Amino acid sequence: MYRAPRGTSDILPKEQAHWRHIEQKVADICQLYGYERIDAPAFEDTQLFTRSVGEDTDIVEKQMYTFQDRSGSQITLRPEGTASVCRAYLEHGLHNLPQPVKLYYITSIFRYERPQAGRYRQHYQFGYEAIGDDDPTLDAEVIDLAWQFFESLNLHHLSLQLNSIGCKKCRPGYLTALKDYYASYTHDLCSDCKTRLKRNPLRLLDCKKPLCQQIANSAPRSIDYLCQQCDTHFNQLKKYLELLELPFIVNHCLVRGLDYYTRTVFEIQPEAEGAQSTLGGGGRYDDLIEELGGKPTPAIGFAAGIERIIINLKKQNIPVPSLPKPRVFIAYVGNEARDKATKLASTLRRTGIGVIEAIGSKSLKAQLRQANSLGIHHTVIIGDEEVEAGTVILRDMTTAEQKTIPIDQLEGELQ
RNA sequence: GUGAGUGUCGCCUAGUGGUCUAAGGCGCCAGGUUGUGGCCCUGGAGAACGAGGGUUCAAAUCCCUCCACUCACCCCA
């Protein structure tokens, strides 16, 4: 028997209420902040991702679904959302629009990883990007949107972690200081951290091993090495976040896994500790557009994992609105009644009333059982007598009351 | 990529060498008088016990290999 490929899953009807609810909240909040939807292709030129995400990241090194198509092009299923949006911004000359350009997406993301709770090979992210300005107010707005989004979902006990990792001017100095500091601790570091020291020193800071964390805690802080502009930017951002009453925590160990981040980085996490705790994260990427061939264009964005949001909604027992279903079930007995039922179902649907018509030749009892288990409010019953008299029986399934009415009054009764 | 755990009908679970060509619950289907649901009752369909190999007179139950799933590490959403 075929199964869904490893790390993928079917989203069955009983799960759809959660998905639709989140999609609705995304659309609402984005509209509120002036973001417009963009849908990019599921795959792109491999280079787009290797350039933007960074050659030395786990994503590029071992997680991309890359293949050659029939023409020999190197194609990659998108492992993150930002690169495609930036590509679209450049490709369609969106710099001609008033800046910043604000775009959002809900889309599937593909990464080849070992699946576990909250981590899949195909998952969905909601994300948004504000491209074309580096004003710290914009950073604040982007963070505020993320925070208000989770608020609107009634997800509580979240924390907002914030840091600034500087720009290409000031970061090299910081990295040097960091490496110097760690040089004296090489023997105490875990094996992973030893390789991090060589390959990606920033990542040393978020190792979870107790000893490594101790070392990280007294490591040089990126914010102490910011250049004048980055320092001012970060301070202004914090001021705006206070103005907006967002309860941020400056986390000196917060770094992000993608190379394109500059200055502001932030994450939103559930307060409960655990694996895959990050609900969403984002930050500034002031050099990315230029890197991809555009003019220097500052930008900032955020993305959150839909599955993780759903996990947390369930964990916190937060109900979501149930999806609407047809209000009327039509049952029938006999062939003539069946014709009537079919016609009636069609007529009602054309007036906007949702109808499920009994299908097949089941007993009336079976048909009513079905109506019951579908949780439908009204059942219309048509039999020989009703055909003869031009009537139908309208049964209220919640009260078990029913009455016989002329068929042409049914629509009025159902309004 | 590393480590641990699990694998019996659609779902949950019983069974730990012989009475198991596998039991129960949920769900599904059908009936409980003639055209009526939800409760109850009865019956039915549905798994050769993840796959393959081995041990044994005998295996769902023991061993091996593989596969899958789950969880954790790594990393991230």
Short mmCIF file of C-alpha atoms (C1' of nucleotides) in Angstrom, two decimals:
data_model
loop_
_atom_site.label_atom_id
_atom_site.label_comp_id
_atom_site.label_asym_id
_atom_site.label_seq_id
_atom_site.Cartn_x
_atom_site.Cartn_y
_atom_site.Cartn_z
CA MET A 1 0.00 0.00 0.00
CA TYR A 2 1.20 3.49 -0.77
CA ARG A 3 1.88 5.85 2.07
CA ALA A 4 2.49 9.54 2.16
CA PRO A 5 6.22 10.10 1.77
CA ARG A 6 8.23 10.29 4.94
CA GLY A 7 7.83 13.57 6.74
CA THR A 8 4.72 14.54 4.81
CA SER A 9 1.13 14.21 5.83
CA ASP A 10 -2.39 14.51 4.58
CA ILE A 11 -4.46 17.24 6.11
CA LEU A 12 -7.76 15.45 6.53
CA PRO A 13 -11.13 17.20 6.77
CA LYS A 14 -11.19 16.99 10.55
CA GLU A 15 -8.00 19.05 10.65
CA GLN A 16 -9.18 21.68 8.20
CA ALA A 17 -10.90 23.88 10.75
CA HIS A 18 -7.55 24.68 12.28
CA TRP A 19 -5.96 25.41 8.94
CA ARG A 20 -8.74 27.58 7.68
CA HIS A 21 -8.86 29.47 10.95
CA ILE A 22 -5.18 30.27 10.80
CA GLU A 23 -5.36 31.24 7.15
CA GLN A 24 -8.20 33.57 7.96
CA LYS A 25 -6.28 35.16 10.82
CA VAL A 26 -3.27 35.58 8.59
CA ALA A 27 -5.34 37.31 5.93
CA ASP A 28 -7.01 39.53 8.51
CA ILE A 29 -3.86 40.67 10.25
CA CYS A 30 -1.97 41.22 7.02
CA GLN A 31 -4.78 43.32 5.68
CA LEU A 32 -4.68 45.31 8.90
CA TYR A 33 -1.01 46.11 8.43
CA GLY A 34 -1.16 46.67 4.72
CA TYR A 35 0.50 43.50 3.48
CA GLU A 36 -0.62 42.01 0.20
CA ARG A 37 -0.51 38.37 -0.70
CA ILE A 38 2.06 36.93 -3.03
CA ASP A 39 2.30 33.34 -4.24
CA ALA A 40 5.60 32.24 -5.67
CA PRO A 41 6.39 28.97 -7.44
CA ALA A 42 7.12 25.91 -5.35
CA PHE A 43 10.51 25.55 -6.95
CA GLU A 44 13.20 27.93 -8.05
CA ASP A 45 16.60 27.92 -9.59
CA THR A 46 18.85 26.22 -7.04
CA GLN A 47 21.26 29.14 -7.10
CA LEU A 48 18.63 31.48 -5.69
CA PHE A 49 18.68 29.56 -2.44
CA THR A 50 22.35 28.76 -2.23
CA ARG A 51 23.13 32.46 -2.71
CA SER A 52 20.59 33.79 -0.28
CA VAL A 53 20.42 31.24 2.47
CA GLY A 54 24.16 30.69 2.49
CA GLU A 55 26.42 27.87 1.40
CA ASP A 56 27.43 26.99 4.93
CA THR A 57 23.96 26.58 6.36
CA ASP A 58 22.38 23.24 7.15
CA ILE A 59 19.59 24.06 4.76
CA VAL A 60 21.87 24.32 1.76
CA GLU A 61 24.31 21.68 2.88
CA LYS A 62 21.93 18.86 3.54
CA GLN A 63 18.27 19.78 3.50
CA MET A 64 17.37 20.92 0.03
CA TYR A 65 15.27 18.92 -2.39
CA THR A 66 17.33 19.56 -5.45
CA PHE A 67 17.00 17.87 -8.81
CA GLN A 68 17.66 18.34 -12.45
CA ASP A 69 14.63 18.77 -14.60
CA ARG A 70 14.33 17.38 -18.11
CA SER A 71 16.07 20.34 -19.64
CA GLY A 72 18.99 19.94 -17.26
CA SER A 73 18.19 22.94 -15.08
CA GLN A 74 19.07 22.71 -11.41
CA ILE A 75 15.85 23.09 -9.53
CA THR A 76 15.18 23.24 -5.78
CA LEU A 77 11.91 22.95 -3.92
CA ARG A 78 11.80 26.07 -1.77
CA PRO A 79 13.35 25.46 1.64
CA GLU A 80 12.22 28.89 2.90
CA GLY A 81 10.07 31.73 1.72
CA THR A 82 12.09 34.92 1.69
CA ALA A 83 14.32 34.25 -1.29
CA SER A 84 11.44 33.76 -3.68
CA VAL A 85 9.78 36.96 -2.55
CA CYS A 86 12.98 38.89 -3.10
CA ARG A 87 13.38 37.33 -6.50
CA ALA A 88 9.84 38.37 -7.38
CA TYR A 89 10.50 41.87 -6.07
CA LEU A 90 13.43 42.18 -8.43
CA GLU A 91 11.92 40.35 -11.36
CA HIS A 92 8.78 42.48 -11.43
CA GLY A 93 10.42 45.78 -10.63
CA LEU A 94 8.49 46.22 -7.42
CA HIS A 95 10.99 48.88 -6.39
CA ASN A 96 8.88 51.14 -8.58
CA LEU A 97 6.06 50.88 -6.07
CA PRO A 98 6.01 53.10 -2.99
CA GLN A 99 8.55 51.65 -0.54
CA PRO A 100 8.49 49.65 1.59
CA VAL A 101 6.67 46.99 -0.38
CA LYS A 102 4.81 44.71 1.98
CA LEU A 103 4.04 41.15 0.94
CA TYR A 104 2.85 38.03 2.70
CA TYR A 105 2.50 34.37 1.84
CA ILE A 106 1.21 31.08 3.10
CA THR A 107 3.05 28.30 1.43
CA SER A 108 4.60 24.87 1.61
CA ILE A 109 8.26 24.56 2.53
CA PHE A 110 10.45 21.55 1.75
CA ARG A 111 13.42 20.41 3.74
CA TYR A 112 14.98 17.00 3.83
CA GLU A 113 15.26 16.29 7.55
CA ARG A 114 14.53 13.50 10.00
CA PRO A 115 10.92 14.10 10.91
CA GLN A 116 9.84 14.46 14.52
CA ALA A 117 7.26 16.34 16.51
CA GLY A 118 6.74 19.70 14.86
CA ARG A 119 9.26 19.02 12.13
CA TYR A 120 8.41 17.72 8.70
CA ARG A 121 9.85 17.40 5.24
CA GLN A 122 6.98 19.34 3.83
CA HIS A 123 5.51 21.90 6.13
CA TYR A 124 3.68 25.18 5.77
CA GLN A 125 4.82 28.62 6.69
CA PHE A 126 3.09 31.91 6.89
CA GLY A 127 5.51 34.73 6.34
CA TYR A 128 5.74 38.35 5.32
CA GLU A 129 8.39 40.72 4.09
CA ALA A 130 8.69 44.50 4.16
CA ILE A 131 11.17 45.48 1.50
CA GLY A 132 12.69 48.86 0.85
CA ASP A 133 13.33 50.69 4.12
CA ASP A 134 15.57 50.31 7.13
CA ASP A 135 13.70 52.56 9.52
CA PRO A 136 13.52 50.88 12.95
CA THR A 137 9.83 51.74 13.04
CA LEU A 138 9.43 49.22 10.30
CA ASP A 139 11.22 46.61 12.41
CA ALA A 140 8.88 47.44 15.25
CA GLU A 141 5.88 47.14 13.01
CA VAL A 142 7.01 43.79 11.67
CA ILE A 143 7.52 42.47 15.18
CA ASP A 144 4.24 43.96 16.31
CA LEU A 145 2.41 42.21 13.50
CA ALA A 146 3.89 38.87 14.52
CA TRP A 147 2.96 39.43 18.13
CA GLN A 148 -0.57 40.61 17.34
CA PHE A 149 -1.03 37.64 15.05
CA PHE A 150 -0.44 35.22 17.90
CA GLU A 151 -2.59 37.36 20.16
CA SER A 152 -5.42 37.15 17.65
CA LEU A 153 -5.14 33.38 17.80
CA ASN A 154 -5.39 33.55 21.60
CA LEU A 155 -2.03 31.88 21.93
CA HIS A 156 -0.59 32.96 25.21
CA HIS A 157 2.52 32.41 27.27
CA LEU A 158 4.75 33.32 24.38
CA SER A 159 8.03 35.07 24.61
CA LEU A 160 9.55 37.54 22.21
CA GLN A 161 13.30 37.18 21.94
CA LEU A 162 15.26 39.97 20.36
CA ASN A 163 18.82 40.63 19.36
CA SER A 164 20.90 42.62 16.93
CA ILE A 165 23.74 40.88 15.16
CA GLY A 166 25.09 43.93 13.38
CA CYS A 167 25.82 44.59 9.76
CA LYS A 168 28.63 43.69 7.41
CA LYS A 169 30.63 46.60 8.78
CA CYS A 170 30.55 45.72 12.44
CA ARG A 171 29.97 41.98 12.50
CA PRO A 172 33.48 40.93 11.46
CA GLY A 173 34.87 42.69 14.52
CA TYR A 174 32.40 40.92 16.71
CA LEU A 175 33.18 37.54 15.20
CA THR A 176 36.85 38.07 15.87
CA ALA A 177 36.14 38.88 19.49
CA LEU A 178 33.91 35.84 19.75
CA LYS A 179 36.53 33.52 18.32
CA ASP A 180 39.19 34.98 20.58
CA TYR A 181 36.99 34.38 23.58
CA TYR A 182 36.17 30.81 22.62
CA ALA A 183 39.77 30.01 21.79
CA SER A 184 40.49 29.61 25.49
CA TYR A 185 37.57 27.25 25.99
CA THR A 186 38.10 24.85 23.11
CA HIS A 187 38.69 21.92 25.45
CA ASP A 188 35.42 22.44 27.31
CA LEU A 189 33.25 22.69 24.22
CA CYS A 190 31.12 19.86 22.94
CA SER A 191 32.16 18.31 19.66
CA ASP A 192 29.48 20.18 17.74
CA CYS A 193 30.68 23.46 19.13
CA LYS A 194 34.22 22.70 18.13
CA THR A 195 33.15 22.56 14.51
CA ARG A 196 30.92 25.59 14.99
CA LEU A 197 33.93 27.56 16.15
CA LYS A 198 35.56 26.96 12.82
CA ARG A 199 32.58 27.10 10.54
CA ASN A 200 29.93 29.32 12.02
CA PRO A 201 30.99 30.97 15.28
CA LEU A 202 27.67 32.77 15.76
CA ARG A 203 25.98 29.44 16.25
CA LEU A 204 28.17 28.73 19.26
CA LEU A 205 25.87 31.00 21.19
CA ASP A 206 22.77 28.88 20.98
CA CYS A 207 24.18 25.46 21.84
CA LYS A 208 21.89 23.89 24.40
CA LYS A 209 24.49 21.85 26.26
CA PRO A 210 24.74 23.14 29.82
CA LEU A 211 28.46 23.65 29.81
CA CYS A 212 28.42 25.32 26.42
CA GLN A 213 25.60 27.56 27.58
CA GLN A 214 27.64 28.64 30.56
CA ILE A 215 30.45 29.58 28.26
CA ALA A 216 28.07 31.31 25.89
CA ASN A 217 26.55 33.32 28.70
CA SER A 218 29.73 35.18 29.41
CA ALA A 219 30.79 35.41 25.79
CA PRO A 220 31.13 38.81 24.15
CA ARG A 221 27.76 40.21 23.16
CA SER A 222 27.01 41.27 19.64
CA ILE A 223 25.27 44.42 20.84
CA ASP A 224 28.52 45.60 22.42
CA TYR A 225 30.21 45.52 19.05
CA LEU A 226 27.60 47.30 16.95
CA CYS A 227 28.73 50.20 14.84
CA GLN A 228 27.23 53.61 15.44
CA GLN A 229 24.37 53.14 12.96
CA CYS A 230 23.47 49.64 14.11
CA ASP A 231 23.59 50.68 17.73
CA THR A 232 21.29 53.63 17.13
CA HIS A 233 19.01 51.43 15.06
CA PHE A 234 18.75 48.83 17.79
CA ASN A 235 18.14 51.40 20.51
CA GLN A 236 15.42 53.06 18.51
CA LEU A 237 13.83 49.71 17.82
CA LYS A 238 13.73 48.92 21.52
CA LYS A 239 12.20 52.31 22.18
CA TYR A 240 9.44 51.65 19.66
CA LEU A 241 8.81 48.19 21.02
CA GLU A 242 8.35 49.72 24.45
CA LEU A 243 6.05 52.28 22.95
CA LEU A 244 3.99 49.43 21.51
CA GLU A 245 4.16 47.63 24.84
CA LEU A 246 5.66 44.50 23.39
CA PRO A 247 7.31 42.41 26.11
CA PHE A 248 10.57 41.69 24.35
CA ILE A 249 13.54 40.04 25.97
CA VAL A 250 16.96 40.87 24.62
CA ASN A 251 18.61 37.52 24.13
CA HIS A 252 22.28 37.91 23.45
CA CYS A 253 22.49 34.31 22.35
CA LEU A 254 19.79 34.62 19.72
CA VAL A 255 21.22 34.07 16.27
CA ARG A 256 19.42 32.72 13.26
CA GLY A 257 20.27 29.84 11.02
CA LEU A 258 20.24 31.68 7.73
CA ASP A 259 23.21 33.70 6.60
CA TYR A 260 21.32 36.66 5.17
CA TYR A 261 20.27 38.17 8.48
CA THR A 262 21.65 41.53 9.55
CA ARG A 263 20.91 43.75 12.52
CA THR A 264 17.54 42.87 13.98
CA VAL A 265 16.78 39.22 14.63
CA PHE A 266 13.85 37.97 16.66
CA GLU A 267 11.98 34.83 17.55
CA ILE A 268 8.67 34.00 19.10
CA GLN A 269 8.64 30.95 21.32
CA PRO A 270 6.20 29.24 23.61
CA GLU A 271 7.30 29.73 27.18
CA ALA A 272 7.26 26.01 27.89
CA GLU A 273 10.64 24.60 27.09
CA GLY A 274 10.88 21.75 24.66
CA ALA A 275 11.99 20.59 21.31
CA GLN A 276 11.12 22.61 18.25
CA SER A 277 10.02 25.42 20.47
CA THR A 278 10.30 28.18 17.92
CA LEU A 279 6.93 29.19 16.56
CA GLY A 280 8.32 31.78 14.26
CA GLY A 281 11.32 33.91 13.63
CA GLY A 282 12.60 36.65 11.45
CA GLY A 283 14.86 39.54 11.07
CA ARG A 284 16.43 42.10 8.83
CA TYR A 285 18.25 41.16 5.66
CA ASP A 286 19.60 44.45 4.40
CA ASP A 287 22.10 42.98 1.96
CA LEU A 288 20.06 40.22 0.40
CA ILE A 289 18.40 42.12 -2.43
CA GLU A 290 21.73 43.52 -3.49
CA GLU A 291 23.25 40.06 -3.23
CA LEU A 292 20.59 38.83 -5.62
CA GLY A 293 21.48 41.48 -8.16
CA GLY A 294 19.36 44.45 -7.14
CA LYS A 295 20.26 47.85 -5.87
CA PRO A 296 21.09 48.02 -2.16
CA THR A 297 17.66 47.57 -0.60
CA PRO A 298 17.10 47.03 3.11
CA ALA A 299 14.32 44.67 4.14
CA ILE A 300 12.91 42.74 7.05
CA GLY A 301 10.63 39.74 7.35
CA PHE A 302 9.18 37.04 9.53
CA ALA A 303 7.88 33.51 9.10
CA ALA A 304 6.02 31.09 11.33
CA GLY A 305 5.29 27.38 11.03
CA ILE A 306 1.61 26.60 10.67
CA GLU A 307 1.90 23.05 12.05
CA ARG A 308 3.64 24.35 15.14
CA ILE A 309 0.94 26.93 15.65
CA ILE A 310 -1.66 24.19 15.48
CA ILE A 311 0.30 22.04 17.93
CA ASN A 312 0.32 24.92 20.37
CA LEU A 313 -3.33 25.76 19.85
CA LYS A 314 -4.16 22.18 20.75
CA LYS A 315 -1.75 22.11 23.65
CA GLN A 316 -3.39 25.20 25.08
CA ASN A 317 -6.87 23.84 24.36
CA ILE A 318 -7.79 26.82 22.27
CA PRO A 319 -10.93 26.10 20.27
CA VAL A 320 -11.21 27.15 16.66
CA PRO A 321 -14.44 27.94 14.85
CA SER A 322 -15.92 24.91 13.15
CA LEU A 323 -16.34 24.97 9.41
CA PRO A 324 -19.80 25.57 8.01
CA LYS A 325 -21.59 22.54 6.66
CA PRO A 326 -24.80 22.06 4.70
CA ARG A 327 -27.89 22.82 6.73
CA VAL A 328 -30.21 20.43 4.97
CA PHE A 329 -30.24 16.70 4.35
CA ILE A 330 -32.71 15.30 1.85
CA ALA A 331 -34.00 11.78 2.36
CA TYR A 332 -36.37 9.96 0.08
CA VAL A 333 -38.24 6.73 -0.31
CA GLY A 334 -39.09 5.45 -3.77
CA ASN A 335 -38.03 6.31 -7.28
CA GLU A 336 -40.39 9.19 -7.90
CA ALA A 337 -39.41 10.71 -4.60
CA ARG A 338 -35.83 10.31 -5.59
CA ASP A 339 -36.37 12.40 -8.70
CA LYS A 340 -38.06 15.05 -6.61
CA ALA A 341 -35.24 14.97 -4.09
CA THR A 342 -32.61 15.41 -6.76
CA LYS A 343 -34.46 18.32 -8.27
CA LEU A 344 -35.09 19.86 -4.88
CA ALA A 345 -31.47 19.56 -3.82
CA SER A 346 -30.41 21.37 -6.95
CA THR A 347 -32.99 24.11 -6.50
CA LEU A 348 -32.00 24.77 -2.91
CA ARG A 349 -28.31 24.87 -3.72
CA ARG A 350 -28.97 27.44 -6.40
CA THR A 351 -30.46 29.68 -3.78
CA GLY A 352 -27.40 29.25 -1.63
CA ILE A 353 -28.72 26.67 0.80
CA GLY A 354 -26.26 23.86 1.38
CA VAL A 355 -27.74 20.42 0.81
CA ILE A 356 -26.60 16.86 1.17
CA GLU A 357 -28.82 14.49 -0.73
CA ALA A 358 -29.02 10.88 0.33
CA ILE A 359 -27.26 8.76 -2.22
CA GLY A 360 -28.09 5.17 -3.04
CA SER A 361 -31.08 3.15 -2.05
CA LYS A 362 -30.84 3.00 1.68
CA SER A 363 -33.68 2.61 4.09
CA LEU A 364 -35.14 5.78 5.49
CA LYS A 365 -33.75 4.76 8.82
CA ALA A 366 -30.27 4.58 7.38
CA GLN A 367 -30.71 7.92 5.71
CA LEU A 368 -31.73 9.57 8.95
CA ARG A 369 -28.85 7.95 10.74
CA GLN A 370 -26.56 9.48 8.23
CA ALA A 371 -28.17 12.89 8.61
CA ASN A 372 -27.77 12.55 12.34
CA SER A 373 -24.16 11.60 12.31
CA LEU A 374 -23.38 14.38 9.86
CA GLY A 375 -24.86 16.74 12.42
CA ILE A 376 -27.18 18.40 9.96
CA HIS A 377 -29.91 20.61 11.32
CA HIS A 378 -32.83 19.89 9.02
CA THR A 379 -33.86 16.80 7.16
CA VAL A 380 -36.34 16.94 4.33
CA ILE A 381 -38.18 13.67 3.79
CA ILE A 382 -39.98 12.82 0.58
CA GLY A 383 -42.00 9.66 0.04
CA ASP A 384 -44.85 8.55 -2.17
CA GLU A 385 -47.46 10.44 -0.16
CA GLU A 386 -45.50 13.63 -0.42
CA VAL A 387 -44.94 13.22 -4.12
CA GLU A 388 -48.64 12.74 -4.54
CA ALA A 389 -49.56 15.77 -2.45
CA GLY A 390 -46.77 18.03 -3.65
CA THR A 391 -45.45 18.37 -0.12
CA VAL A 392 -42.34 17.49 1.86
CA ILE A 393 -41.72 16.65 5.48
CA LEU A 394 -39.37 19.05 7.18
CA ARG A 395 -37.80 17.54 10.26
CA ASP A 396 -35.76 19.48 12.78
CA MET A 397 -33.08 17.05 13.88
CA THR A 398 -32.33 18.85 17.11
CA THR A 399 -35.90 18.87 18.41
CA ALA A 400 -37.30 15.90 16.47
CA GLU A 401 -40.23 18.07 15.47
CA GLN A 402 -41.46 17.72 11.94
CA LYS A 403 -44.17 19.14 9.78
CA THR A 404 -45.55 18.60 6.34
CA ILE A 405 -45.43 21.63 4.07
CA PRO A 406 -46.00 22.31 0.40
CA ILE A 407 -42.78 21.85 -1.47
CA ASP A 408 -42.75 25.41 -2.73
CA GLN A 409 -42.80 26.74 0.82
CA LEU A 410 -39.70 24.85 1.80
CA GLU A 411 -37.22 27.48 0.74
CA GLY A 412 -39.03 30.09 2.81
CA GLU A 413 -39.09 27.80 5.83
CA LEU A 414 -35.37 27.27 5.60
CA GLN A 415 -34.44 30.94 5.44
"C1'" G B 1 23.59 12.07 9.82
"C1'" U B 2 23.32 9.98 15.35
"C1'" G B 3 20.56 7.65 19.44
"C1'" A B 4 16.23 5.37 21.79
"C1'" G B 5 11.32 3.30 21.53
"C1'" U B 6 7.32 1.13 18.83
"C1'" G B 7 4.85 -1.85 14.70
"C1'" U B 8 -2.04 -6.82 15.92
"C1'" C B 9 -8.94 -4.89 11.49
"C1'" G B 10 -10.08 2.52 9.52
"C1'" C B 11 -8.91 4.08 15.06
"C1'" C B 12 -7.78 2.28 20.21
"C1'" U B 13 -6.50 -2.00 22.67
"C1'" A B 14 -6.15 -7.69 24.52
"C1'" G B 15 -2.93 -11.46 23.60
"C1'" U B 16 4.41 -12.57 25.76
"C1'" G B 17 5.55 -20.13 22.37
"C1'" G B 18 0.36 -24.54 21.54
"C1'" U B 19 -7.15 -23.79 23.17
"C1'" C B 20 -5.25 -17.57 17.74
"C1'" U B 21 -6.90 -19.40 10.21
"C1'" A B 22 -6.49 -13.90 16.61
"C1'" A B 23 -10.48 -11.21 21.13
"C1'" G B 24 -12.84 -6.57 22.68
"C1'" G B 25 -14.22 -1.24 22.29
"C1'" C B 26 -15.02 2.90 18.78
"C1'" G B 27 -16.32 3.61 13.89
"C1'" C B 28 -18.78 1.38 9.52
"C1'" C B 29 -22.99 -1.67 7.39
"C1'" A B 30 -27.67 -4.13 8.26
"C1'" G B 31 -31.86 -5.41 11.27
"C1'" G B 32 -35.17 -4.69 15.94
"C1'" U B 33 -42.83 -5.04 12.07
"C1'" U B 34 -45.13 -2.00 7.49
"C1'" G B 35 -41.74 5.39 5.38
"C1'" U B 36 -38.06 8.21 10.55
"C1'" G B 37 -32.12 9.45 13.44
"C1'" G B 38 -29.70 10.33 18.15
"C1'" C B 39 -30.10 5.73 23.60
"C1'" C B 40 -30.48 0.43 23.78
"C1'" C B 41 -30.34 -4.67 21.65
"C1'" U B 42 -28.92 -8.22 17.69
"C1'" G B 43 -26.15 -9.52 13.58
"C1'" G B 44 -22.42 -8.48 9.69
"C1'" A B 45 -18.12 -6.85 7.04
"C1'" G B 46 -13.06 -5.89 8.29
"C1'" A B 47 -6.38 -7.93 10.44
"C1'" A B 48 -3.21 -14.54 8.38
"C1'" C B 49 -0.67 -10.12 13.68
"C1'" G B 50 4.91 -4.16 9.28
"C1'" A B 51 8.08 -7.30 5.43
"C1'" G B 52 11.48 -11.29 4.69
"C1'" G B 53 14.29 -15.09 6.79
"C1'" G B 54 15.41 -18.30 10.93
"C1'" U B 55 14.75 -21.27 15.77
"C1'" U B 56 10.89 -24.96 17.24
"C1'" C B 57 6.86 -30.69 16.67
"C1'" A B 58 4.41 -25.71 17.23
"C1'" A B 59 5.36 -18.28 16.77
"C1'" A B 60 1.39 -12.54 16.81
"C1'" U B 61 4.31 -14.30 20.86
"C1'" C B 62 11.92 -16.14 20.58
"C1'" C B 63 16.26 -14.59 17.12
"C1'" C B 64 18.21 -11.92 12.68
"C1'" U B 65 17.78 -8.46 8.63
"C1'" C B 66 15.05 -4.84 6.38
"C1'" C B 67 11.11 -1.26 6.28
"C1'" A B 68 7.93 2.17 8.54
"C1'" C B 69 6.36 5.18 12.46
"C1'" U B 70 7.38 7.94 16.97
"C1'" C B 71 10.56 10.66 20.14
"C1'" A B 72 15.19 13.02 21.03
"C1'" C B 73 20.03 15.09 19.20
"C1'" C B 74 21.63 18.15 15.14
"C1'" C B 75 19.11 22.20 12.88
"C1'" C B 76 15.04 24.88 12.34
"C1'" A B 77 9.11 26.86 11.28
#
